[in-house]
PDB file of C-alpha atoms and ligand atoms in Angstrom:
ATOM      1  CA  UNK A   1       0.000   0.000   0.000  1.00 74.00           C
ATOM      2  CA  UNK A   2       1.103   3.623  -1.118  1.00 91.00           C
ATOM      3  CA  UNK A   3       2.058   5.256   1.990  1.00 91.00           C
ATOM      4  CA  UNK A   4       1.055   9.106   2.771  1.00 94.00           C
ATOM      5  CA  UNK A   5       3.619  11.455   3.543  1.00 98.00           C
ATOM      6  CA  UNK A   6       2.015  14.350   6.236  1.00 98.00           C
ATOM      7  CA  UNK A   7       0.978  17.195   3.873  1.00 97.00           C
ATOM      8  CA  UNK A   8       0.991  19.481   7.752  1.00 97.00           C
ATOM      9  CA  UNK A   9       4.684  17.486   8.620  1.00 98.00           C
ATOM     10  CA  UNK A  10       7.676  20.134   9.023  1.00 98.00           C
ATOM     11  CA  UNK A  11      10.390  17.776   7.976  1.00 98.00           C
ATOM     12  CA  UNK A  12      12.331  16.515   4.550  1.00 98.00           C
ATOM     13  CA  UNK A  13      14.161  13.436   4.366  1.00 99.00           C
ATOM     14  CA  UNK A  14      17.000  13.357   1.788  1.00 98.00           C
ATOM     15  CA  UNK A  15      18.351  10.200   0.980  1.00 98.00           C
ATOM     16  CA  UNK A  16      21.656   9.796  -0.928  1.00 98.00           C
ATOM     17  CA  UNK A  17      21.474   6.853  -2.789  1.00 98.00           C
ATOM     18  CA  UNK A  18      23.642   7.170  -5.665  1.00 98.00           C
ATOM     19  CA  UNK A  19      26.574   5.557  -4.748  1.00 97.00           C
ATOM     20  CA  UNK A  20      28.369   2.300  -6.212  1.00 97.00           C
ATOM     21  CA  UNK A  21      28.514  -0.058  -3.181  1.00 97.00           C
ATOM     22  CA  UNK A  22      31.937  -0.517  -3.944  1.00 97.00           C
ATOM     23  CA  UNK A  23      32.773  -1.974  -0.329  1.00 97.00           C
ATOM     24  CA  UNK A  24      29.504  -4.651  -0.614  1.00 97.00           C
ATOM     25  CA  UNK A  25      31.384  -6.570  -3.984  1.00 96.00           C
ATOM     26  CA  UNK A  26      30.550  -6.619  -7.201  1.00 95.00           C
ATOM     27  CA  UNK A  27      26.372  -5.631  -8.696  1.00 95.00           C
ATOM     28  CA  UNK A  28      24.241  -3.252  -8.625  1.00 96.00           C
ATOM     29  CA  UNK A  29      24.758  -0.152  -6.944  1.00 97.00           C
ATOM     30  CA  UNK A  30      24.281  -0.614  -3.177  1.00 97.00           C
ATOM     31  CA  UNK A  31      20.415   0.890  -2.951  1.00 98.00           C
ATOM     32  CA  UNK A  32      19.313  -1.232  -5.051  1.00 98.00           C
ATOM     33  CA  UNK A  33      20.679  -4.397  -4.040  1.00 97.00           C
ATOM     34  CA  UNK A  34      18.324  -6.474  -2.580  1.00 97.00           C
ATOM     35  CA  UNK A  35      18.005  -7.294   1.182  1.00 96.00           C
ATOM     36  CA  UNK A  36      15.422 -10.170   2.151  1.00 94.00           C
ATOM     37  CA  UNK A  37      13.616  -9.623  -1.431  1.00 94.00           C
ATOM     38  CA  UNK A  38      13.421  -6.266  -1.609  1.00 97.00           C
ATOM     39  CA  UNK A  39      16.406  -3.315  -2.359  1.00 98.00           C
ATOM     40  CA  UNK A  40      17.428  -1.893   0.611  1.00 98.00           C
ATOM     41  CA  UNK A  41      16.167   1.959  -0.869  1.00 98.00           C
ATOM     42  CA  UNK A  42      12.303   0.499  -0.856  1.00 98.00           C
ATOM     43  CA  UNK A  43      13.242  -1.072   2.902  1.00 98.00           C
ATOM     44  CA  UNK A  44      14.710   2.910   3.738  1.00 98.00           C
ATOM     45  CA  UNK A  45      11.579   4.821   1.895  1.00 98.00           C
ATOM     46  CA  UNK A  46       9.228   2.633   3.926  1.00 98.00           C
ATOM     47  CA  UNK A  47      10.148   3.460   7.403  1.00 98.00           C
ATOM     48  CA  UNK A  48      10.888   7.357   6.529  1.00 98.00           C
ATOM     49  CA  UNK A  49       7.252   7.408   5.329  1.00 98.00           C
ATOM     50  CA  UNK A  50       5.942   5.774   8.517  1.00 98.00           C
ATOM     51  CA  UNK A  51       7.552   8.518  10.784  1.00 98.00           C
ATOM     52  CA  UNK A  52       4.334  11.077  11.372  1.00 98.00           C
ATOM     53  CA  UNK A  53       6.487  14.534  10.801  1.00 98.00           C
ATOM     54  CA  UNK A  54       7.819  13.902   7.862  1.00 98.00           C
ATOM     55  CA  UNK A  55       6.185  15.490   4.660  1.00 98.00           C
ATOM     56  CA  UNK A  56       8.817  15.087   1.744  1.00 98.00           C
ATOM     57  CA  UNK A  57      11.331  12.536   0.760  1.00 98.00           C
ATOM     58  CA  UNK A  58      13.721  13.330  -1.273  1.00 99.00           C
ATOM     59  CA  UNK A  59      15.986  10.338  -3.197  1.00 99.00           C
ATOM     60  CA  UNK A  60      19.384  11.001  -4.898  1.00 98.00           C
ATOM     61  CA  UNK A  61      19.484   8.342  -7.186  1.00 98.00           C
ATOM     62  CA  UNK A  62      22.144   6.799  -9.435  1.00 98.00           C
ATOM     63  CA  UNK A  63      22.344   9.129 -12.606  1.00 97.00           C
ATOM     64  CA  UNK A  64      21.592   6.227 -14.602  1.00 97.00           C
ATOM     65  CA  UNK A  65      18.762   4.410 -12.841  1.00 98.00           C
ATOM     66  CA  UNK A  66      16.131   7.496 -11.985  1.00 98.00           C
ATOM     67  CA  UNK A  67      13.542   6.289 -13.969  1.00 98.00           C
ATOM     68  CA  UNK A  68      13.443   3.060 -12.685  1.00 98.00           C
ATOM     69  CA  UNK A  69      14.065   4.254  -8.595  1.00 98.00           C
ATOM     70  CA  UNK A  70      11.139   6.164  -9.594  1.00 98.00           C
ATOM     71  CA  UNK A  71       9.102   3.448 -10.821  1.00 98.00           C
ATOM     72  CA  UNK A  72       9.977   1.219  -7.974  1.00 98.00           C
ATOM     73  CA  UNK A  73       9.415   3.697  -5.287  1.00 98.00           C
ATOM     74  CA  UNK A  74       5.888   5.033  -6.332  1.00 98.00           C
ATOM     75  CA  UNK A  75       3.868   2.203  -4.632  1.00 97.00           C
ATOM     76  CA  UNK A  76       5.763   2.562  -1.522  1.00 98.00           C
ATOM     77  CA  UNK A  77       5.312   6.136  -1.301  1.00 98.00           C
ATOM     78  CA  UNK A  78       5.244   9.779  -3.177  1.00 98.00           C
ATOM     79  CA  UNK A  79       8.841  10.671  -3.156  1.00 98.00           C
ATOM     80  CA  UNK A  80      11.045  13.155  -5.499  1.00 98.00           C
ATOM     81  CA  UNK A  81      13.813  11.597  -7.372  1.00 98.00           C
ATOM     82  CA  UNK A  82      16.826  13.573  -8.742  1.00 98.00           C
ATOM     83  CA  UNK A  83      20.091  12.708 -10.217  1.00 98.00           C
ATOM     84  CA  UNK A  84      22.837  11.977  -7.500  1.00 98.00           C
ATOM     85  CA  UNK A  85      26.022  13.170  -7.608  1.00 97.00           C
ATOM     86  CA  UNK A  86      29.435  11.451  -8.354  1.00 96.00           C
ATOM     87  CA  UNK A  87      30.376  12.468  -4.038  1.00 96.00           C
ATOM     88  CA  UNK A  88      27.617  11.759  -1.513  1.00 97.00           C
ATOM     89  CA  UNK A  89      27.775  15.931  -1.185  1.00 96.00           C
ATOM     90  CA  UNK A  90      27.156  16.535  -4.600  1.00 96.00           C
ATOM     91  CA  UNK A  91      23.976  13.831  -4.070  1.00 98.00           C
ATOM     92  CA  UNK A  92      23.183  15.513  -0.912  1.00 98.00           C
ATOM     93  CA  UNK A  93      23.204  18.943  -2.336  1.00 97.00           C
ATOM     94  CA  UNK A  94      21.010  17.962  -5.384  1.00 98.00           C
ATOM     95  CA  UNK A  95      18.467  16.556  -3.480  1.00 98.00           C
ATOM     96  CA  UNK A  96      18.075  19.511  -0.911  1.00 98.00           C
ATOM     97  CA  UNK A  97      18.028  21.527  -4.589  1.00 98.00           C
ATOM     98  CA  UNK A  98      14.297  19.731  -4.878  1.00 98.00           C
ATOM     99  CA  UNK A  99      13.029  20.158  -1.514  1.00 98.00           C
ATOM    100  CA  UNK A 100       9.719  22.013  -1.921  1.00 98.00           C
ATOM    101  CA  UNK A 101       8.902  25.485   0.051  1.00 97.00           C
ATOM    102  CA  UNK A 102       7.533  24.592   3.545  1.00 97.00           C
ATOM    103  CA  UNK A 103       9.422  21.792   5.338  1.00 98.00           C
ATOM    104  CA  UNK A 104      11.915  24.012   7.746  1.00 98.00           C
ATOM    105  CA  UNK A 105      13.272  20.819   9.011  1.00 98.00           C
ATOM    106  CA  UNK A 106      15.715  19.080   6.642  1.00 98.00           C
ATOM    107  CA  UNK A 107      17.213  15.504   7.606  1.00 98.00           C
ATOM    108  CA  UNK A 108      19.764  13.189   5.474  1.00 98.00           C
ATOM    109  CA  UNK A 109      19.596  10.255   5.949  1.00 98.00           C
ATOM    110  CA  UNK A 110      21.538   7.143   4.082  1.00 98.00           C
ATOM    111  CA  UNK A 111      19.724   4.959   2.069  1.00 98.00           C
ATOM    112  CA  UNK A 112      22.565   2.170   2.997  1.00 98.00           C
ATOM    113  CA  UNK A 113      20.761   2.370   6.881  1.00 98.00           C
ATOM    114  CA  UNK A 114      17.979   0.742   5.838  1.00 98.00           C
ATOM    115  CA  UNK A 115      16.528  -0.583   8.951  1.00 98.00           C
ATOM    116  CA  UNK A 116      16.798   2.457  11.041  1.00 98.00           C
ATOM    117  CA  UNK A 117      13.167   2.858  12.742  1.00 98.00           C
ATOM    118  CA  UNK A 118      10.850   5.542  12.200  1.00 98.00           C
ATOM    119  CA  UNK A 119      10.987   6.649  15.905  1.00 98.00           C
ATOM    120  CA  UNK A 120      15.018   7.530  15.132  1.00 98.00           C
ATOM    121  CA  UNK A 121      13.749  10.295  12.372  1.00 99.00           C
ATOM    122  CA  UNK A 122      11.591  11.630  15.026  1.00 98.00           C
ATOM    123  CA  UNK A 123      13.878  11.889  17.733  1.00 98.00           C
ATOM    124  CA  UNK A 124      15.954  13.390  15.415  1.00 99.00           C
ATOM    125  CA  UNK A 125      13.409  15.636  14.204  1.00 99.00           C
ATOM    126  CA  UNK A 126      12.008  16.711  17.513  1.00 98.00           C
ATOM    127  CA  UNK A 127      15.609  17.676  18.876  1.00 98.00           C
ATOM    128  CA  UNK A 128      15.769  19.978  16.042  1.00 98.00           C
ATOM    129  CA  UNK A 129      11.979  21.481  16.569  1.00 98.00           C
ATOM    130  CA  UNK A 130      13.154  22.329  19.815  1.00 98.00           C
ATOM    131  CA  UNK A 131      15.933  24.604  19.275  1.00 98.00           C
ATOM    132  CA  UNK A 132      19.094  22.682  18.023  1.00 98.00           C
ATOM    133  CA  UNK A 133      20.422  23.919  14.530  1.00 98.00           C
ATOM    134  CA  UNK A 134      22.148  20.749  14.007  1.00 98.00           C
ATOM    135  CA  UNK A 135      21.534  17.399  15.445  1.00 98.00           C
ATOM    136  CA  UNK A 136      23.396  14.019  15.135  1.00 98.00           C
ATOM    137  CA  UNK A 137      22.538  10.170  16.692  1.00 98.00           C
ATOM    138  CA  UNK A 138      25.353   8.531  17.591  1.00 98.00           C
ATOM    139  CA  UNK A 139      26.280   5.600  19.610  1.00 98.00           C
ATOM    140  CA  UNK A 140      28.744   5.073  22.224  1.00 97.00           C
ATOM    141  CA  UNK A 141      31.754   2.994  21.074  1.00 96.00           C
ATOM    142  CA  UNK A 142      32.923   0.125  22.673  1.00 94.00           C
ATOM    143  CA  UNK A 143      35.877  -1.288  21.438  1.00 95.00           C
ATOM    144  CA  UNK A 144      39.094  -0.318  22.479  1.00 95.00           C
ATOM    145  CA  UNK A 145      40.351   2.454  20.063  1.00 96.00           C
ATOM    146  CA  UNK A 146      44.155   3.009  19.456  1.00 97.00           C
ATOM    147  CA  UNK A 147      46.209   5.056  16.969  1.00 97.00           C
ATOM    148  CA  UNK A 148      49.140   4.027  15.024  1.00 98.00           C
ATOM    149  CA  UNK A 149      51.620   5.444  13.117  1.00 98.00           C
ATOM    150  CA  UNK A 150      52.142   4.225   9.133  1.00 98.00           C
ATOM    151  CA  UNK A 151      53.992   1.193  10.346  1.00 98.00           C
ATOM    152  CA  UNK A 152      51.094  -0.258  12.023  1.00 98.00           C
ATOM    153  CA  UNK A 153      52.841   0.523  15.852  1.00 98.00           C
ATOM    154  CA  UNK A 154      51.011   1.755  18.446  1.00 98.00           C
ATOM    155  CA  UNK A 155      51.240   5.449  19.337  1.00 98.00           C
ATOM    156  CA  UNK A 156      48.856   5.448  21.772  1.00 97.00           C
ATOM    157  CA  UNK A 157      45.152   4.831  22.764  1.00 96.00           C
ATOM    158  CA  UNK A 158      42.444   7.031  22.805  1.00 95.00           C
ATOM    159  CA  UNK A 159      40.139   7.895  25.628  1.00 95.00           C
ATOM    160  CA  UNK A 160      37.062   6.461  23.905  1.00 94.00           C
ATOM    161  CA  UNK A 161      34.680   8.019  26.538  1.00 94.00           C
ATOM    162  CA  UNK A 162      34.900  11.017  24.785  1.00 94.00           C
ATOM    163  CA  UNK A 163      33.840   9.106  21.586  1.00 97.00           C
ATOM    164  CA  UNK A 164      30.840   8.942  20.089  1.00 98.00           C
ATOM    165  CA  UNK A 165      29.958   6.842  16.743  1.00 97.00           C
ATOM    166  CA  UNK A 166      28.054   9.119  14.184  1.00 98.00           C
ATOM    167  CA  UNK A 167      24.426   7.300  12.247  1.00 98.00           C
ATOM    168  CA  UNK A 168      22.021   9.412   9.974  1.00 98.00           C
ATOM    169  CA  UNK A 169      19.636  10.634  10.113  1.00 98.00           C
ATOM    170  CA  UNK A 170      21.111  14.081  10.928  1.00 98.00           C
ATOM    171  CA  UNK A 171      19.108  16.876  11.247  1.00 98.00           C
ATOM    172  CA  UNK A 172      19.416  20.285  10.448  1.00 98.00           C
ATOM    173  CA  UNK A 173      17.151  23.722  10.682  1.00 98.00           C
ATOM    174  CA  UNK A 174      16.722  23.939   6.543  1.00 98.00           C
ATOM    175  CA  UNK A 175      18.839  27.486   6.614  1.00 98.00           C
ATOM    176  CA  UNK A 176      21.828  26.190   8.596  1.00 98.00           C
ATOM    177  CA  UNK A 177      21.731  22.958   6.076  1.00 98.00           C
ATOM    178  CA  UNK A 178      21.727  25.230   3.004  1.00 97.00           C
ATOM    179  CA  UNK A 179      24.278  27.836   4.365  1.00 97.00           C
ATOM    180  CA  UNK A 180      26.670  24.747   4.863  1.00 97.00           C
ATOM    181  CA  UNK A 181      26.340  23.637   1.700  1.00 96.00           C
ATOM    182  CA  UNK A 182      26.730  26.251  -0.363  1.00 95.00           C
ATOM    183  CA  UNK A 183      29.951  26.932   1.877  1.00 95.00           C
ATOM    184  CA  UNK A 184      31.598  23.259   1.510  1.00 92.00           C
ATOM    185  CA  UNK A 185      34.756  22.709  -0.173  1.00 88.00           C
ATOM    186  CA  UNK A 186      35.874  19.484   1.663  1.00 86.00           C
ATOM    187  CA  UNK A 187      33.779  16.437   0.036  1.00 86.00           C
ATOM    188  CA  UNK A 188      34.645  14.011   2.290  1.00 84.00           C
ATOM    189  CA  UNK A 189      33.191  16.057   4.777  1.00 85.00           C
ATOM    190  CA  UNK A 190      29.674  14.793   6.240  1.00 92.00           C
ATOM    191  CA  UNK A 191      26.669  17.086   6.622  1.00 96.00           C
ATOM    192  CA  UNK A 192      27.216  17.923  10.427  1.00 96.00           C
ATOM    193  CA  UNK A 193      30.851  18.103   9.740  1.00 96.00           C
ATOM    194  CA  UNK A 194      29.951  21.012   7.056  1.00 96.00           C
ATOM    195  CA  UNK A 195      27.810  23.053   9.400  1.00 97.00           C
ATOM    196  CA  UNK A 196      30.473  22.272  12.112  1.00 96.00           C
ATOM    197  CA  UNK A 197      32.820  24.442   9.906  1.00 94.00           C
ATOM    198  CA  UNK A 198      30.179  27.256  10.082  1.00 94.00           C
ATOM    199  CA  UNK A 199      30.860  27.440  14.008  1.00 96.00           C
ATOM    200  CA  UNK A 200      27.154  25.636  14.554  1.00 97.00           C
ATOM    201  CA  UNK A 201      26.855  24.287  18.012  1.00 98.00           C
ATOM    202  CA  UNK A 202      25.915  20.078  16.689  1.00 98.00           C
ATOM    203  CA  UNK A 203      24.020  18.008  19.495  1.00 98.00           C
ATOM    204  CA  UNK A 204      24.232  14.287  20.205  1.00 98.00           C
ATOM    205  CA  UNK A 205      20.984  12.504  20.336  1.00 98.00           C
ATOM    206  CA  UNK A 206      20.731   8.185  20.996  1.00 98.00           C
ATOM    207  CA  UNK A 207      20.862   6.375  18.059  1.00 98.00           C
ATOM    208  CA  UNK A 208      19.671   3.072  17.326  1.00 98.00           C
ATOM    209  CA  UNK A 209      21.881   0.165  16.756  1.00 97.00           C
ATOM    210  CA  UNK A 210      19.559  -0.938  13.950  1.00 98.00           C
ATOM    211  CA  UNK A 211      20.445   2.233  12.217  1.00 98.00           C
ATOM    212  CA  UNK A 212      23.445   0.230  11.510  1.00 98.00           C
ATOM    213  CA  UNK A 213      24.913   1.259   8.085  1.00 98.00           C
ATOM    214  CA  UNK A 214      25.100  -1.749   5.481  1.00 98.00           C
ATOM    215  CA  UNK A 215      28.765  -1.661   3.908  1.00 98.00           C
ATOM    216  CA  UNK A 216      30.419  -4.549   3.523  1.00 98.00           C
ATOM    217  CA  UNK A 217      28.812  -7.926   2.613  1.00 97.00           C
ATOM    218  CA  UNK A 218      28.953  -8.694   6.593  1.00 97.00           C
ATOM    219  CA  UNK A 219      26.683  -6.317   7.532  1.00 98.00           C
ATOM    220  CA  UNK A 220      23.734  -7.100   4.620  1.00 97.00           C
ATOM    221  CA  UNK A 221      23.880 -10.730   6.512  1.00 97.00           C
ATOM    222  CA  UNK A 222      23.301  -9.075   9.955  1.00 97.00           C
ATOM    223  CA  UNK A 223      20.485  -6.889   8.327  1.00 98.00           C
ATOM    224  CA  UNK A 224      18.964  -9.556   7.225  1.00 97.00           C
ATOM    225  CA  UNK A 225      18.282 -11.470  10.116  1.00 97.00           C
ATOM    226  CA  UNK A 226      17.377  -8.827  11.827  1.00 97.00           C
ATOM    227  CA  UNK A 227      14.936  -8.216   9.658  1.00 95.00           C
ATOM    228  CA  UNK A 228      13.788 -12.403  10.039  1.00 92.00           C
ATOM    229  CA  UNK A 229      13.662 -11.429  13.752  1.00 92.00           C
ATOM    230  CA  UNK A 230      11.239  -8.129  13.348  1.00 89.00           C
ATOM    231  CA  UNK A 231      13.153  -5.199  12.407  1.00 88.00           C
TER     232      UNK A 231
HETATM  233  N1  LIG B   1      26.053   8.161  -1.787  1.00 65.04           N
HETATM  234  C1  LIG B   1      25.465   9.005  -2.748  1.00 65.04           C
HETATM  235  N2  LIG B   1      26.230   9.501  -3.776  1.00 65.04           N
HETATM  236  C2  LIG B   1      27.529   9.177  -3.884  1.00 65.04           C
HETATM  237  C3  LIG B   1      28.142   8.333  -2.906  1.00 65.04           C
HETATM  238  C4  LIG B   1      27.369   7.841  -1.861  1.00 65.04           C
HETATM  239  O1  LIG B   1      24.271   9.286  -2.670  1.00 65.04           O
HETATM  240  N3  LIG B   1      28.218   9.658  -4.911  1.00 65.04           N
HETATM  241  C5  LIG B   1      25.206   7.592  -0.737  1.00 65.04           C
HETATM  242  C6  LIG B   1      25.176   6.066  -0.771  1.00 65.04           C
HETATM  243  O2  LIG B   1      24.243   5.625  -1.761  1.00 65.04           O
HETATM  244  C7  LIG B   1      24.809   5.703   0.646  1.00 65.04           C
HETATM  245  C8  LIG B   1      25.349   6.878   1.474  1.00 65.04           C
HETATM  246  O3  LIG B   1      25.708   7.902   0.555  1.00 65.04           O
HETATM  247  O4  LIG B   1      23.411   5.599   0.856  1.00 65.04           O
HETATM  248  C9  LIG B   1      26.528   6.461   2.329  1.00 65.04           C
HETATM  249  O5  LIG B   1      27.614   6.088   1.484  1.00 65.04           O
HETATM  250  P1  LIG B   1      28.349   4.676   1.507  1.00 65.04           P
HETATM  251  O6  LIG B   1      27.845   3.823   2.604  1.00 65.04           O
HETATM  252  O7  LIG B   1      29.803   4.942   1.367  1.00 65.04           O
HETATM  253  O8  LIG B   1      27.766   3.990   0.166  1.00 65.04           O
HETATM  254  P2  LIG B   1      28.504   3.749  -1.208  1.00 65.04           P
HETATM  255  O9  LIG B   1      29.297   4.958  -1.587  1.00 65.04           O
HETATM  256  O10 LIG B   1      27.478   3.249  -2.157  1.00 65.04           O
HETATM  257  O11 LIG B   1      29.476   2.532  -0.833  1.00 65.04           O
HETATM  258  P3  LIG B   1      31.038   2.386  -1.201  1.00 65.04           P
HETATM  259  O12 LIG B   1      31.717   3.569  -0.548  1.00 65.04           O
HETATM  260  O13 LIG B   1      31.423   1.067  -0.613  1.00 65.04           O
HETATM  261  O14 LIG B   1      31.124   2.421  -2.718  1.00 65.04           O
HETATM  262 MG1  LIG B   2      30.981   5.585  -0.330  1.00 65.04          MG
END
């Protein structure tokens, strides 16, 4: 069933989707591989669409394959599809390019986190409603974290208390988002990472550990059984 997006909702999701899945082997680009039948960008679409605030989603798709991500994502829900970039920025900045006049809320979320629940895009969302310009979920990490130099010895190790891992969705008042953007020069730079440059204060919310990011071939297994299990 066609989902509806909330035509009063104060948030846009954009989802980069456009790149190779070099990391996850050989095949189609990573979106559109499948996970338990279906490609993990129809698995993504679906739970953005189930969070109540959100009123547009916005895909970056392979340059090659809109059409079709189009075609496949119209039963699951309305969503705008533009051209993604050759960098996740580029992808990220063309898909903001599309988001309709309204939504003052503007989140990006990956499409390679396909199982991140809809409650995660409102926690997100709501941190940002309530005053933060720039908001990020993150989890605590637990293993042991130590640097080396280029000869693989240990220079030290790092007081991972004061380390947090970084998920999407991040969230961003629609003006801060923008202003980063058309500021970035660094592409390997991440969203929150842009509007750090710009001196914005970035919050930590929770994140989710099913927010987990699917990269190598490893972590499409683990997605898929937790998807067997519920997720
Ligand atoms: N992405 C994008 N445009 C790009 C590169 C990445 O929209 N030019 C998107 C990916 O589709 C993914 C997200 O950014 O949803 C996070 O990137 P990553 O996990 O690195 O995915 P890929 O770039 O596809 O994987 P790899 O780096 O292994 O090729
Ligand atoms: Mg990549």
């Amino acid at each position: 069933m066609t989902a509806q997006l909330n035509p009063r909702g104060d948030v846009a999701v954009l989802v980069p989707a456009a790149g190779a899945g070099v990391r996850l082997g050989p095949g189609a680009p990573k979106a559109l591989r499948p996970l338990a039948g279906e490609p993990l960008l129809v698995h993504v679409v679906r739970r953005i669409a189930a969070a109540p605030s959100v009123h547009t989603i916005v895909v970056a798709a392979p340059a090659a394959d809109v059409e079709p991500v189009r075609a496949m994502l119209a039963p699951i829900a309305p969503v705008i599809v533009v051209a993604g970039g050759a960098e996740r920025q580029a992808s990220v900045a063309a898909a903001l390019a599309a988001v309709p006049a309204g939504p003052e809320i503007v989140l990006v979320h990956d499409a390679a986190r396909a199982l991140t629940p809809p409650e995660l895009v409102e926690s997100v969302a709501g941190a940002v409603r309530a005053g933060h310009d720039a908001v990020i979920p993150v989890l605590p990490v637990v293993d042991t974290i130590k640097e080396v130099d280029a000869g693989e010895v240990v220079l030290g190790t790092v007081d991972r208390s004061a380390l947090r891992a970084v998920q999407t969705p991040q969230g961003f008042r629609r003006s801060v988002l923008a202003a980063a953007h058309a500021a970035a020069r660094d592409p390997l730079t991440d969203d929150a990472g842009l509007v750090e440059k710009q001196g914005v204060p970035v919050v930590c919310v929770p994140g989710s550990e099913y927010a987990l990011k699917v990269t190598r071939p490893f972590d499409l297994a683990l997605a898929e059984h937790l998807l067997v299990a519920g997720a």
